Short mmCIF file of C-alpha atoms and ligand atoms in Angstrom, two decimals:
data_model
loop_
_atom_site.label_atom_id
_atom_site.label_comp_id
_atom_site.label_asym_id
_atom_site.label_seq_id
_atom_site.Cartn_x
_atom_site.Cartn_y
_atom_site.Cartn_z
CA MET A 1 142.91 106.15 88.02
CA SER A 2 142.00 105.23 84.41
CA PHE A 3 138.46 103.87 84.75
CA PRO A 4 135.49 105.34 86.12
CA ILE A 5 134.04 104.87 89.63
CA GLU A 6 130.37 103.77 90.15
CA ARG A 7 129.39 105.42 93.44
CA PRO A 8 126.62 104.12 95.77
CA ARG A 9 128.45 105.45 98.78
CA ARG A 10 127.52 109.06 97.62
CA LEU A 11 123.33 107.73 98.71
CA ARG A 12 124.82 106.72 101.84
CA ARG A 13 126.38 109.45 103.72
CA THR A 14 123.42 110.80 105.71
CA ALA A 15 120.91 109.18 107.65
CA LEU A 16 118.76 111.49 105.58
CA HIS A 17 120.37 110.03 101.91
CA ARG A 18 119.73 106.52 103.42
CA GLU A 19 116.28 107.10 104.15
CA LEU A 20 115.36 108.04 101.01
CA ALA A 21 117.37 105.70 99.37
CA ALA A 22 115.78 103.18 100.87
CA GLU A 23 114.17 100.22 99.47
CA HIS A 24 112.15 99.00 101.99
CA ARG A 25 110.69 100.31 105.01
CA LEU A 26 108.97 98.66 107.83
CA HIS A 27 105.46 100.74 109.22
CA PRO A 28 103.19 99.54 112.59
CA GLY A 29 100.71 98.92 110.09
CA ASP A 30 102.78 95.92 108.94
CA PHE A 31 103.04 93.80 112.89
CA VAL A 32 100.59 91.08 114.54
CA ALA A 33 100.97 90.45 117.90
CA PRO A 34 100.42 87.03 118.62
CA LEU A 35 98.84 86.55 122.28
CA PHE A 36 97.88 83.73 124.42
CA VAL A 37 95.08 83.70 126.62
CA ARG A 38 94.48 80.59 129.03
CA GLU A 39 91.82 79.74 130.98
CA ASP A 40 92.25 78.49 134.41
CA ILE A 41 94.40 81.23 135.89
CA ALA A 42 93.31 83.78 138.23
CA ALA A 43 96.11 86.22 137.10
CA PRO A 44 98.30 86.49 134.30
CA VAL A 45 101.55 84.35 134.34
CA PRO A 46 104.54 85.45 132.47
CA LEU A 47 106.77 83.25 130.53
CA THR A 48 110.24 82.37 131.64
CA LEU A 49 110.92 81.69 127.93
CA LEU A 50 109.87 84.65 126.15
CA ALA A 51 110.86 87.39 128.17
CA GLY A 52 108.11 90.20 128.64
CA HIS A 53 104.98 88.18 127.65
CA GLN A 54 102.16 86.34 129.25
CA GLN A 55 99.71 84.02 129.24
CA GLU A 56 96.87 86.37 130.00
CA THR A 57 93.34 85.93 131.96
CA LEU A 58 90.04 87.23 130.19
CA GLU A 59 90.13 90.45 131.87
CA SER A 60 93.87 90.76 131.68
CA ILE A 61 93.42 90.05 127.49
CA THR A 62 91.93 93.66 126.92
CA SER A 63 94.58 95.55 128.64
CA ARG A 64 97.37 94.01 126.59
CA VAL A 65 95.36 94.50 123.16
CA GLU A 66 94.90 97.83 124.63
CA ALA A 67 98.60 99.03 125.57
CA LEU A 68 99.02 97.40 122.14
CA LEU A 69 96.84 100.10 120.07
CA THR A 70 98.31 102.84 122.10
CA VAL A 71 102.10 102.44 120.35
CA GLY A 72 99.50 101.84 116.65
CA CYS A 73 99.82 97.99 117.01
CA THR A 74 96.51 97.09 115.56
CA LYS A 75 96.77 93.53 114.65
CA VAL A 76 96.52 90.58 116.96
CA LEU A 77 96.71 86.80 116.38
CA LEU A 78 95.25 84.76 119.28
CA PHE A 79 96.05 81.45 121.09
CA GLY A 80 94.02 79.85 123.74
CA ILE A 81 94.97 77.25 126.23
CA PRO A 82 91.62 76.16 127.63
CA ALA A 83 90.78 74.37 131.31
CA ARG A 84 89.63 71.04 129.73
CA LYS A 85 91.52 68.90 127.35
CA ASP A 86 90.75 65.84 125.83
CA ALA A 87 91.58 63.29 123.34
CA GLU A 88 89.56 65.05 120.05
CA GLY A 89 90.34 68.62 121.45
CA SER A 90 86.76 69.52 121.58
CA GLU A 91 86.95 72.95 123.35
CA ALA A 92 88.61 73.99 119.88
CA TRP A 93 84.76 74.45 118.82
CA ASN A 94 83.34 74.81 122.09
CA ASP A 95 81.14 78.31 121.40
CA ALA A 96 81.76 79.32 124.67
CA GLY A 97 85.50 78.50 125.04
CA ILE A 98 88.81 80.61 125.84
CA VAL A 99 89.43 81.91 122.24
CA GLN A 100 85.51 82.18 121.33
CA GLU A 101 85.39 84.82 124.47
CA ALA A 102 88.57 86.71 124.10
CA VAL A 103 87.19 87.43 120.78
CA ARG A 104 83.84 88.37 122.21
CA ARG A 105 85.27 90.73 124.52
CA ILE A 106 88.28 92.34 122.46
CA ARG A 107 85.64 92.98 119.90
CA ALA A 108 83.23 94.57 122.56
CA ARG A 109 85.49 96.86 124.06
CA PHE A 110 87.42 98.09 120.50
CA GLY A 111 85.44 96.92 117.94
CA HIS A 112 87.26 97.18 114.38
CA ASP A 113 89.98 99.64 115.76
CA VAL A 114 91.80 96.12 115.95
CA LEU A 115 91.54 93.50 113.40
CA ILE A 116 91.58 89.98 115.42
CA ILE A 117 93.36 86.64 113.89
CA THR A 118 92.78 82.97 115.60
CA ASP A 119 94.73 80.46 115.46
CA CYS A 120 92.56 77.44 114.28
CA CYS A 121 94.59 74.25 115.61
CA LEU A 122 93.91 71.37 118.22
CA ASP A 123 97.44 70.66 119.87
CA GLU A 124 96.63 73.44 122.55
CA PHE A 125 93.39 71.98 123.36
CA THR A 126 94.04 67.70 122.93
CA SER A 127 95.44 66.20 126.24
CA HIS A 128 98.38 64.21 124.08
CA GLY A 129 99.30 67.53 122.35
CA HIS A 130 99.03 66.62 118.51
CA CYS A 131 97.31 68.93 116.35
CA GLY A 132 94.98 66.36 115.45
CA ILE A 133 92.67 63.31 116.33
CA LEU A 134 94.47 60.20 116.53
CA THR A 135 94.25 56.94 115.03
CA GLU A 136 94.86 53.84 116.68
CA THR A 137 98.11 53.40 115.73
CA GLY A 138 98.82 57.25 117.06
CA ASP A 139 99.35 58.91 114.03
CA VAL A 140 97.29 62.17 113.15
CA ASP A 141 94.19 61.19 111.36
CA ASN A 142 94.00 63.89 108.24
CA ASP A 143 90.18 63.59 107.31
CA ALA A 144 88.99 63.49 111.03
CA THR A 145 91.27 66.45 112.12
CA ILE A 146 89.65 68.45 109.38
CA LEU A 147 86.21 68.26 110.19
CA SER A 148 87.41 69.93 113.54
CA TYR A 149 89.02 72.78 112.23
CA ALA A 150 86.12 73.86 110.26
CA LYS A 151 83.95 73.67 113.35
CA ALA A 152 86.66 75.11 115.40
CA ALA A 153 86.98 77.85 112.43
CA VAL A 154 82.92 78.38 112.00
CA SER A 155 82.76 79.04 116.55
CA GLN A 156 86.07 81.33 115.94
CA ALA A 157 83.61 83.48 113.17
CA LYS A 158 80.72 83.06 115.23
CA ALA A 159 82.57 85.14 117.61
CA GLY A 160 83.42 87.61 115.54
CA ALA A 161 87.07 86.68 114.66
CA ASP A 162 88.33 88.51 111.21
CA ILE A 163 90.84 85.81 109.90
CA ILE A 164 91.20 82.30 110.58
CA ALA A 165 94.87 81.18 110.68
CA PRO A 166 94.90 77.09 110.46
CA SER A 167 98.32 76.15 111.53
CA GLY A 168 97.97 72.31 111.73
CA MET A 169 99.62 71.73 108.74
CA MET A 170 96.86 69.02 107.51
CA ASP A 171 96.14 68.14 103.69
CA GLY A 172 93.04 70.22 102.48
CA GLN A 173 92.24 72.26 105.73
CA VAL A 174 92.19 75.12 103.75
CA GLY A 175 89.66 73.92 101.49
CA ALA A 176 87.60 72.34 104.65
CA ILE A 177 87.33 75.33 106.66
CA ARG A 178 86.39 77.81 103.44
CA GLU A 179 83.67 75.37 102.51
CA ALA A 180 82.29 75.74 106.20
CA LEU A 181 82.48 79.15 106.57
CA ASP A 182 80.84 79.94 103.10
CA GLU A 183 78.28 77.45 104.54
CA HIS A 184 77.70 79.04 107.59
CA GLY A 185 77.47 82.75 106.73
CA PHE A 186 81.00 83.71 107.00
CA ALA A 187 81.78 84.34 103.27
CA ASP A 188 83.61 87.13 104.08
CA VAL A 189 86.19 85.81 107.10
CA ALA A 190 89.30 85.55 105.33
CA ILE A 191 92.12 82.42 106.11
CA LEU A 192 95.70 83.36 106.49
CA ALA A 193 96.98 79.64 105.53
CA TYR A 194 100.12 78.30 107.46
CA SER A 195 101.58 77.11 103.89
CA ALA A 196 104.71 76.58 105.20
CA LYS A 197 104.74 75.76 108.31
CA TYR A 198 108.48 73.42 109.10
CA ALA A 199 109.11 70.74 112.20
CA SER A 200 111.19 73.27 113.75
CA CYS A 201 113.27 73.62 116.95
CA LEU A 202 112.21 77.04 117.01
CA TYR A 203 108.74 76.71 118.34
CA GLY A 204 110.39 75.72 122.03
CA PRO A 205 109.52 78.77 124.05
CA PHE A 206 105.88 78.76 122.38
CA ARG A 207 104.80 75.36 123.42
CA GLU A 208 105.61 76.87 126.78
CA ALA A 209 103.38 79.74 126.35
CA ALA A 210 100.50 77.43 124.50
CA ASP A 211 101.20 74.26 126.86
CA CYS A 212 101.04 72.14 123.97
CA ALA A 213 104.21 70.23 123.71
CA PRO A 214 103.21 66.83 122.00
CA GLN A 215 103.16 64.16 124.71
CA PHE A 216 104.72 61.82 122.85
CA GLY A 217 107.19 61.66 119.08
CA ASP A 218 106.68 64.99 117.35
CA ARG A 219 105.59 66.72 114.63
CA SER A 220 107.71 65.94 111.65
CA GLY A 221 104.69 63.47 110.26
CA TYR A 222 102.72 66.25 109.22
CA GLN A 223 104.94 69.42 109.07
CA MET A 224 107.71 70.42 106.39
CA GLN A 225 111.03 68.96 106.82
CA PRO A 226 113.92 71.76 106.65
CA ALA A 227 115.41 70.23 103.80
CA ASN A 228 112.91 71.27 101.37
CA ALA A 229 111.84 74.55 99.24
CA ILE A 230 110.05 73.07 96.41
CA GLU A 231 107.44 71.37 98.30
CA ALA A 232 106.29 74.82 99.97
CA LEU A 233 105.82 76.13 96.40
CA ARG A 234 102.90 72.70 96.13
CA GLU A 235 101.68 73.81 99.34
CA ALA A 236 101.08 77.46 98.49
CA ARG A 237 99.96 76.48 95.42
CA LEU A 238 96.84 73.97 96.84
CA ASP A 239 95.81 76.31 99.40
CA ALA A 240 96.04 78.79 97.11
CA GLU A 241 93.80 76.77 94.95
CA GLU A 242 91.41 75.76 98.10
CA GLY A 243 90.60 79.29 98.86
CA ALA A 244 93.72 80.74 100.87
CA ASP A 245 93.35 84.83 101.07
CA MET A 246 97.33 84.93 102.81
CA LEU A 247 100.30 82.65 102.56
CA MET A 248 101.98 82.55 105.70
CA VAL A 249 105.66 80.82 106.08
CA LYS A 250 107.44 80.09 109.82
CA PRO A 251 109.62 80.33 111.06
CA ALA A 252 111.26 83.36 109.14
CA LEU A 253 114.63 84.06 109.28
CA TRP A 254 115.69 80.63 108.28
CA TYR A 255 113.59 80.70 105.68
CA LEU A 256 113.86 83.63 104.04
CA ASP A 257 114.29 81.66 100.39
CA ILE A 258 110.66 80.11 101.27
CA ILE A 259 109.54 83.54 101.87
CA ALA A 260 110.94 85.03 98.84
CA ALA A 261 110.22 82.18 96.52
CA LEU A 262 106.19 82.54 97.80
CA ALA A 263 106.29 86.41 97.37
CA HIS A 264 107.92 85.74 93.93
CA GLU A 265 105.67 82.64 92.91
CA SER A 266 102.02 83.35 94.42
CA GLU A 267 99.59 86.62 93.95
CA LEU A 268 98.42 86.38 97.42
CA PRO A 269 100.01 88.34 100.48
CA VAL A 270 102.86 86.60 101.97
CA ALA A 271 103.34 86.61 105.93
CA ALA A 272 106.59 85.72 108.04
CA TYR A 273 105.75 84.30 111.62
CA LEU A 274 109.34 85.14 113.60
CA VAL A 275 108.91 82.46 115.87
CA SER A 276 109.25 82.19 119.82
CA GLY A 277 112.43 80.90 119.57
CA GLU A 278 113.24 83.44 117.22
CA CYS A 279 112.32 86.13 119.02
CA ALA A 280 114.10 84.43 122.06
CA MET A 281 117.34 84.08 120.14
CA ILE A 282 117.52 88.00 119.84
CA HIS A 283 116.22 88.66 123.03
CA ASP A 284 118.96 86.43 124.70
CA GLY A 285 121.45 87.87 122.63
CA GLY A 286 121.26 91.36 123.67
CA ALA A 287 121.10 90.28 127.65
CA ARG A 288 124.40 88.36 126.65
CA GLY A 289 125.59 91.94 125.14
CA LEU A 290 126.71 89.66 122.12
CA PHE A 291 124.29 92.54 120.19
CA SER A 292 122.07 94.82 121.07
CA GLU A 293 118.60 93.46 120.71
CA GLU A 294 116.99 96.59 119.44
CA ARG A 295 119.53 97.06 115.97
CA ALA A 296 118.70 93.33 115.97
CA MET A 297 114.74 93.54 116.47
CA VAL A 298 114.71 96.13 113.84
CA GLU A 299 117.30 93.97 111.20
CA ALA A 300 115.83 90.69 111.79
CA HIS A 301 112.11 92.56 110.53
CA LEU A 302 113.38 94.66 107.80
CA ALA A 303 115.08 90.93 106.48
CA LEU A 304 111.61 89.77 106.08
CA LYS A 305 109.95 92.98 104.34
CA ARG A 306 113.56 92.37 101.68
CA ALA A 307 112.59 88.32 101.02
CA GLY A 308 109.32 89.96 100.39
CA ALA A 309 107.05 89.33 103.19
CA THR A 310 104.44 91.88 103.63
CA ILE A 311 102.79 90.66 107.26
CA LEU A 312 105.17 90.53 109.93
CA ILE A 313 103.59 88.44 112.97
CA SER A 314 106.24 88.75 115.61
CA TYR A 315 106.64 88.54 119.62
CA TYR A 316 108.15 91.70 118.70
CA ALA A 317 105.44 93.72 117.40
CA GLY A 318 104.78 95.87 120.25
CA ALA A 319 108.49 96.68 120.46
CA MET A 320 108.74 97.67 116.96
CA CYS A 321 105.65 100.05 116.82
CA GLU A 322 106.30 101.78 120.10
CA TYR A 323 110.60 101.98 118.47
CA LEU A 324 108.57 103.26 114.92
CA ALA A 325 106.43 105.65 116.87
CA THR A 326 109.12 106.86 119.33
CA LYS A 327 112.15 107.08 117.06
CA GLY A 328 110.40 108.52 113.88
CA THR A 329 110.05 107.03 110.40
CA ALA A 330 113.39 106.21 109.79
CA ALA A 331 113.34 101.94 109.19
CA HIS A 332 116.63 101.83 108.96
CA VAL A 333 118.58 99.70 111.37
CA PRO A 334 119.94 102.79 114.25
CA GLN A 335 123.53 103.57 113.15
CA ALA A 336 124.82 104.00 116.67
CA VAL A 337 127.48 102.07 117.87
CA HIS A 338 126.33 99.68 120.85
C1 LIG B 1 100.92 74.54 116.65
C2 LIG B 1 101.37 76.56 116.82
C3 LIG B 1 102.83 76.51 117.21
C4 LIG B 1 103.28 77.66 116.44
C5 LIG B 1 102.12 78.22 116.20
N1 LIG B 1 101.18 77.43 115.98
C6 LIG B 1 103.60 75.03 117.62
C7 LIG B 1 104.13 73.86 116.55
O1 LIG B 1 103.45 73.57 116.02
O2 LIG B 1 104.33 73.51 117.62
C8 LIG B 1 104.49 77.92 117.08
C9 LIG B 1 104.47 79.96 117.00
C10 LIG B 1 106.21 80.32 117.59
O3 LIG B 1 107.06 79.29 118.18
O4 LIG B 1 106.38 81.20 118.31
N2 LIG B 1 99.19 75.17 116.81
#
């Protein structure tokens, strides 16, 4: 041969070569586990659409957190389902509400061994299932809604939440929450902004889990349309200007371009949320023998890190931490042929 061949394959020869040459690694510290806590149930309710997950009671939620801590998963994102829903979603800012009570119990039991993030939205709390207060014509009233988010955020902070995660995609929500937190003495409580949350079909299993499917219409009047990317940069810029501490992209795998763009453009850490439909697809594909669920799990989360996310919110958080703890530090997709 007359030309010199470059040989990148030299670094792929053995598992240890590949480990040394890895550009990205998964670590238990990256992961956040979403959890559902429900008020009007006597025992945990398994989720038929999201295998291995359940709606927790106030008693079972602490055992769930304990199990996560055992495998090194130290961060949770809490969603609450109240017994009583109304048109305003007023249980969201009830200081004795389900989310607030769960935060207090988890904090009392585990102190600061666990980082508690609370979802701040109204869809789990409203009787109509929309993420805010409705106008007479059935639209979500942006400016009235963000005042309610601010009240809910203060109530969650009072209960002991470390980070508030507003997920409603209302304009000005981060600013309204930041202002209210500061006014009430919670300058240290951070905001994880759902900056680019798309109106996606992939939230199906979540809506069973959180009992929050809209009773009419859909969320495309407030969540982003899948056709848009530049708009995500605008959303992220506005969130940063309003005081967000971290940005989130959701869903994750069909939006890797958005994750990469925000990671490149913003100085804030970027979180990716591998949502319920994505995790369910990985699970179901594994169950049908299309691929190994374990390999798909690792490959999917590596893709999010490669794209630039440093915070990984996923229903596989516990399973990933267990995998990393039991199968060594290698963050590579396992090589065994399935
Ligand atoms: C709304 C909310 C949703 C999810 C998180 N927060 C559902 C929606 O927007 O309809 C979806 C998360 C998932 O699918 O895992 N508060």
